[in-house]
CSV table of C-alpha atoms in Angstrom, one decimal:
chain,number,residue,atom,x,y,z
K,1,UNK,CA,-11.7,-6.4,-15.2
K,2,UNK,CA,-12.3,-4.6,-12.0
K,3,UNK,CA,-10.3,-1.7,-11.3
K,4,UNK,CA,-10.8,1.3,-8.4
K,5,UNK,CA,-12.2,4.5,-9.3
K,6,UNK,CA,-9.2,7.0,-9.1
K,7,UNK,CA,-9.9,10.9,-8.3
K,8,UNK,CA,-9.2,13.0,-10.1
K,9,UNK,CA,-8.7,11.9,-13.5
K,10,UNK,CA,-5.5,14.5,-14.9
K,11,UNK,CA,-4.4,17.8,-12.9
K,12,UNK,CA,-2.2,20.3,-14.0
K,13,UNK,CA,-0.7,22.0,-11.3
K,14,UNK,CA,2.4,24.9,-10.5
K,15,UNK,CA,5.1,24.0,-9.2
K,16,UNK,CA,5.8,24.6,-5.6
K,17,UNK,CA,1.7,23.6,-5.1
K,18,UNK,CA,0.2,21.0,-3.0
K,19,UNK,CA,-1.6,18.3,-4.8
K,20,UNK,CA,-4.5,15.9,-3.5
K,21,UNK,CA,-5.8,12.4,-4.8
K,22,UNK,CA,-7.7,10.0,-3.9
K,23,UNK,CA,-8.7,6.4,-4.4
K,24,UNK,CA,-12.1,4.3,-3.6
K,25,UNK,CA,-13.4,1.0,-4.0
K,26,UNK,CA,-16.4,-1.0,-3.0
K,27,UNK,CA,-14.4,-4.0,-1.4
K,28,UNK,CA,-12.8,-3.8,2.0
K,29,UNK,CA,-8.7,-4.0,1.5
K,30,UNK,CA,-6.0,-4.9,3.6
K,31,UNK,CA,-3.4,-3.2,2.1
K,32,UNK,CA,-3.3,-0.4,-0.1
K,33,UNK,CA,-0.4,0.7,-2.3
K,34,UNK,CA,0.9,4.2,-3.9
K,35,UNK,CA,2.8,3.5,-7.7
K,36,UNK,CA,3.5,6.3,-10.2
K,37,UNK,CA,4.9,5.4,-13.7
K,38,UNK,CA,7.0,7.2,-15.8
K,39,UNK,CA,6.3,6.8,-20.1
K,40,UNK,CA,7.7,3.4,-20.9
K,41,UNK,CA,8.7,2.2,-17.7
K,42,UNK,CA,6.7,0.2,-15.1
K,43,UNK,CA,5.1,1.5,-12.2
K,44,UNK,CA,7.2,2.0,-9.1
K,45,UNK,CA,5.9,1.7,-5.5
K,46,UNK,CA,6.1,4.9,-3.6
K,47,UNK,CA,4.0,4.3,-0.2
K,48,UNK,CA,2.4,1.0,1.3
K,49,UNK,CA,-0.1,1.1,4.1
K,50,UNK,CA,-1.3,-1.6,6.2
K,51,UNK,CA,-3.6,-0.7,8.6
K,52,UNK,CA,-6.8,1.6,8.7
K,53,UNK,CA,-6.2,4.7,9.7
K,54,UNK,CA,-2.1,4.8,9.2
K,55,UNK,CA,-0.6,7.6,7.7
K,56,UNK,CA,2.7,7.3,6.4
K,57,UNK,CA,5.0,9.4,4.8
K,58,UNK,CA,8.1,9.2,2.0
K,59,UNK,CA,9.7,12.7,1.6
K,60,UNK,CA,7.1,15.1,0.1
K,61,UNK,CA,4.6,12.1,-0.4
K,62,UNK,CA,2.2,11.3,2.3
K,63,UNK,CA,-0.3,8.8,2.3
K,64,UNK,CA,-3.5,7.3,4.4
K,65,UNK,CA,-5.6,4.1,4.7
K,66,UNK,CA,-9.2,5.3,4.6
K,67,UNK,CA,-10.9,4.2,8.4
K,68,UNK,CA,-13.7,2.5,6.3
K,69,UNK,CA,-10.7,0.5,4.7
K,70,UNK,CA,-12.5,1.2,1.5
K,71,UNK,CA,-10.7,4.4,-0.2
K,72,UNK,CA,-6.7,5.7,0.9
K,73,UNK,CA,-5.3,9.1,-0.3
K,74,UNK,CA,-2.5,10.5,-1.6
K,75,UNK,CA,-0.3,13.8,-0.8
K,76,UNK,CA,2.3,15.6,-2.4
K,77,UNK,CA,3.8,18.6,-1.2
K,78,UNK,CA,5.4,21.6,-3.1
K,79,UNK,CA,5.4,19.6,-6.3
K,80,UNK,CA,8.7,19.8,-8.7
K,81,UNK,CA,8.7,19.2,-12.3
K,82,UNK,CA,9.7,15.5,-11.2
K,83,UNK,CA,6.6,15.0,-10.2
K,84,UNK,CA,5.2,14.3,-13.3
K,85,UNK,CA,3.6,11.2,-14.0
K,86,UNK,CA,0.6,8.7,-13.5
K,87,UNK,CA,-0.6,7.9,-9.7
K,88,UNK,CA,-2.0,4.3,-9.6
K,89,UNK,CA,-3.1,3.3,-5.8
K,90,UNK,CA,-3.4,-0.5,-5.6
K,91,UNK,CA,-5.7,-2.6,-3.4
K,92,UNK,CA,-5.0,-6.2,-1.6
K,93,UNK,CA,-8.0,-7.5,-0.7
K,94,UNK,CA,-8.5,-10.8,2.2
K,95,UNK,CA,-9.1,-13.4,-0.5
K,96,UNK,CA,-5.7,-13.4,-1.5
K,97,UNK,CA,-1.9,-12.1,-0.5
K,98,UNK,CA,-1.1,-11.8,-4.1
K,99,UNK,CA,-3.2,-9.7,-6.2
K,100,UNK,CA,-3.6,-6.5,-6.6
K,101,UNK,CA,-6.4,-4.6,-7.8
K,102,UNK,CA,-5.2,-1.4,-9.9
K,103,UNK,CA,-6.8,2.2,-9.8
K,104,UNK,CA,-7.8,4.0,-13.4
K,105,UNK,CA,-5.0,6.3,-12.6
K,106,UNK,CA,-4.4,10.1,-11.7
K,107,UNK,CA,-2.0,12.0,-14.9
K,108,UNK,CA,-0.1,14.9,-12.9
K,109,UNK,CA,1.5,17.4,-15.3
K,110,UNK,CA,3.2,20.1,-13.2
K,111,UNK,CA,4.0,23.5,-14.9
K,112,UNK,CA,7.5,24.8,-14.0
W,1,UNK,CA,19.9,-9.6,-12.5
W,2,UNK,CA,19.0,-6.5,-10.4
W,3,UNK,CA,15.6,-6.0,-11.5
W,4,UNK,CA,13.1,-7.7,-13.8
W,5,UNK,CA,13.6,-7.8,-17.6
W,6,UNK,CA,11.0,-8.0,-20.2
W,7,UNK,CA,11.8,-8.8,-23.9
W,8,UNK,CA,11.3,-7.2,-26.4
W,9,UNK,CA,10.3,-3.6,-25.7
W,10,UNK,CA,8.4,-3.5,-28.4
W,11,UNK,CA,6.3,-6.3,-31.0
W,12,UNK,CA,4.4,-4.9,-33.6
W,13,UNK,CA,2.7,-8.0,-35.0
W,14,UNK,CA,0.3,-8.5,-37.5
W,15,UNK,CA,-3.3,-9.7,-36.9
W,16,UNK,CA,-3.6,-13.7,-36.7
W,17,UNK,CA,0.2,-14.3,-35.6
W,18,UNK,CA,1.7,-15.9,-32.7
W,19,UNK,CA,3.7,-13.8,-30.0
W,20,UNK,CA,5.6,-14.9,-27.3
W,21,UNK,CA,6.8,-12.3,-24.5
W,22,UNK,CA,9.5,-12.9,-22.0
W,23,UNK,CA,10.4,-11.8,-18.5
W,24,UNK,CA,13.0,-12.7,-16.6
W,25,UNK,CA,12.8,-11.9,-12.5
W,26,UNK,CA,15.0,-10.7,-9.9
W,27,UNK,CA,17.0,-13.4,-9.3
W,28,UNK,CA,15.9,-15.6,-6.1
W,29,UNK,CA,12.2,-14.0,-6.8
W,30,UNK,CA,10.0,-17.4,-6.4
W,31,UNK,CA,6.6,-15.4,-7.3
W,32,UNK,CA,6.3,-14.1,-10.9
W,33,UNK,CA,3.0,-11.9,-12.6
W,34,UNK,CA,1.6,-11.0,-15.6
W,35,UNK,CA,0.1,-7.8,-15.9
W,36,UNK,CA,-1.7,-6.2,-18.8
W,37,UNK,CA,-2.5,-2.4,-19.3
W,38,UNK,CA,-4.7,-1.1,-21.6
W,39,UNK,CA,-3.9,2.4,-23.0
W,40,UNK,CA,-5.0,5.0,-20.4
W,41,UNK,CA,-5.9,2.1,-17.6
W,42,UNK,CA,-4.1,0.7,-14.7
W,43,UNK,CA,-2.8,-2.6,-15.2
W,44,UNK,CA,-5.1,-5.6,-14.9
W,45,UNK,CA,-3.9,-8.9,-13.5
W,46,UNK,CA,-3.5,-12.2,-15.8
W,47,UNK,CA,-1.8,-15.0,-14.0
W,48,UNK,CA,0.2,-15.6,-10.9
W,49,UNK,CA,3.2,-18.2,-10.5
W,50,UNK,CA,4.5,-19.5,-7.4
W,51,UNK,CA,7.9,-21.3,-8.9
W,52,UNK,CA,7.1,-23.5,-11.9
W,53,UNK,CA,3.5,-23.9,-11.7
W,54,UNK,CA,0.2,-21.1,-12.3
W,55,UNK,CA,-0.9,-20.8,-8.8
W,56,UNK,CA,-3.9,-18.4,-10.5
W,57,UNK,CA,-4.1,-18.0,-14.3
W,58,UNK,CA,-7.8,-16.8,-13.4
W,59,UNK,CA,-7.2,-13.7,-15.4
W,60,UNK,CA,-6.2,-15.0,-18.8
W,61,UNK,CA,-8.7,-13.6,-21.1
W,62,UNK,CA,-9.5,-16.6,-23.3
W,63,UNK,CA,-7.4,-19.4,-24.3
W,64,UNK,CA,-5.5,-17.8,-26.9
W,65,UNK,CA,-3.8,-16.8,-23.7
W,66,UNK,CA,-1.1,-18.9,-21.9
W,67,UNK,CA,2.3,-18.2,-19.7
W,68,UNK,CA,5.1,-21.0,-18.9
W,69,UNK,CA,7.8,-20.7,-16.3
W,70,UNK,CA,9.4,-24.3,-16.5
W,71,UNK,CA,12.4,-23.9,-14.8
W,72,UNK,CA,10.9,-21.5,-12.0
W,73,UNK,CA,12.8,-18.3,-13.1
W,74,UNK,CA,12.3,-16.6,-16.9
W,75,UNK,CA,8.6,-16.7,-17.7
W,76,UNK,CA,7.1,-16.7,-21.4
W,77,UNK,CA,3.6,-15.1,-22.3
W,78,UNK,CA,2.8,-16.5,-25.3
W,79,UNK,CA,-0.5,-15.1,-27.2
W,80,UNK,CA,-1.6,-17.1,-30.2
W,81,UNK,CA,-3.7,-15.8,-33.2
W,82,UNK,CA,-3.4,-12.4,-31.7
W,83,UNK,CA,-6.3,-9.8,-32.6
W,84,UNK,CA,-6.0,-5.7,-32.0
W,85,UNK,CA,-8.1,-6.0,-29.0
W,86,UNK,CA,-4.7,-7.6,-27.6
W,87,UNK,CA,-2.7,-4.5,-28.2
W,88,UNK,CA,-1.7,-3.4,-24.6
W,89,UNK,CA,1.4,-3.2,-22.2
W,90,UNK,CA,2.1,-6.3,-20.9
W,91,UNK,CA,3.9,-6.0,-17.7
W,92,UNK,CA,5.8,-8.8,-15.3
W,93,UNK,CA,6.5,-8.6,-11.9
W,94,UNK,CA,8.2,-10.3,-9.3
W,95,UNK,CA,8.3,-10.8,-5.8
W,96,UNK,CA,9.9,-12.9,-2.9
W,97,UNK,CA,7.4,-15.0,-2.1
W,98,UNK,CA,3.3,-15.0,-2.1
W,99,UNK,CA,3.3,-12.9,0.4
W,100,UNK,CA,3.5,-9.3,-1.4
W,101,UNK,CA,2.5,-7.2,1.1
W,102,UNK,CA,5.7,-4.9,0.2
W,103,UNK,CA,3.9,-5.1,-3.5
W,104,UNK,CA,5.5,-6.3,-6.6
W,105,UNK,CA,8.9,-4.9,-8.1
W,106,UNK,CA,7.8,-4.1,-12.0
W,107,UNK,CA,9.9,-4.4,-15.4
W,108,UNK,CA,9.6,-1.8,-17.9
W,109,UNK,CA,7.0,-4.0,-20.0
W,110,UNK,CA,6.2,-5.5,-23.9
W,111,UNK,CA,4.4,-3.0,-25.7
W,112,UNK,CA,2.4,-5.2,-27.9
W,113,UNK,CA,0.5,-3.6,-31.3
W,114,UNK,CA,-1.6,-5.5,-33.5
W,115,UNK,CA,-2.0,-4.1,-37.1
């Protein structure tokens, strides 16, 4: 099935750093969604955006909807252990208000 | 209940059996999903309720593949002569209505093996 092309793959990063990710897809979307997952649990949304352009924010996480409506990003700021975890962005395309289209995921290990 | 509850866990089944997987929603959650995700992928979208009927099962893989939610709440993914291309996380979801523009709330998910 189709899924978005997540960037990049795995990072291992300090803690205290910054980290960067990003997410693309060849279809326009109307909303685009920020999960991470924890090992054996389901993922859990962290940001939702709406509109191109909008940047929103929860905590140390911020987030954007790409202007071309066709990738969004993801920030984290002065990563904790925590962290940890896969980063799956999610698209909802204009055919339907229902599904989602998952990104390949980004694995963050942080190094205390 | 408080969130959504998938049963069992954990199925280890053996090639050529029948499985059936069950998820219960938040309660007074009208749209329910099926999820599958393969190890190292993000999950992949198999069928869509909107109360008791499959408003989009278009991502069943074949027809060994069917869901039921007859009485509009706990849903049943049932998988018959599985193979071990069917091993996977099988995930369920919920939401208030169709529109999910706030995204799904998640269960924990089946982790299905096939030996």
């Amino acid at each position: 099935g189709q899924q978005l092309n997540q960037s990049p793959q795995s990072m291992f990063i300090q803690e205290g750093e910054d980290v960067s990710m990003n997410c693309t897809s060849s279809s326009i979307f109307n909303t685009w969604l920020w999960y991470k997952q924890d090992p054996g649990e389901g993922p859990v949304l962290l940001i939702a955006l709406y509109k191109a352009g909008e940047l929103t924010s929860n905590g140390r996480l911020t987030a954007q909807f790409g202007i071309t409506r066709k990738d969004s990003f993801l920030n984290i700021s002065a990563s904790i252990p925590s962290d940890v975890g896969i980063y799956f962005c999610a698209g909802q395309g204009a055919s339907g208000t229902y599904k989602y289209i998952f990104g390949t995921g980004t694995r963050l290990k942080v190094l205390a | 209940g408080a969130g959504v509850s998938q049963t069992p866990s954990n199925k280890v089944t053996e090639k050529g059996k029948y499985v059936e997987l069950r998820c219960d929603p938040i309660s007074g959650h009208t749209a329910l999903y099926w999820y599958r995700q393969s190890l190292g992928q993000g999950p992949e979208f198999l069928i869509y309720f909107q109360g008791t009927g499959a408003a989009d099962d278009s991502g069943l893989p074949n027809d060994r593949f069917f869901a039921v939610r007859p009485e509009g709440s706990v849903s049943t993914l049932k998988i018959q002569r599985t193979e071990r291309g069917d091993s996977a996380v099988y995930l369920c979801a919920s939401s208030p209505g169709a529109l999910t523009n706030y995204g799904y709330t998640f269960g924990s998910g089946t982790r299905l093996t096939v030996v």
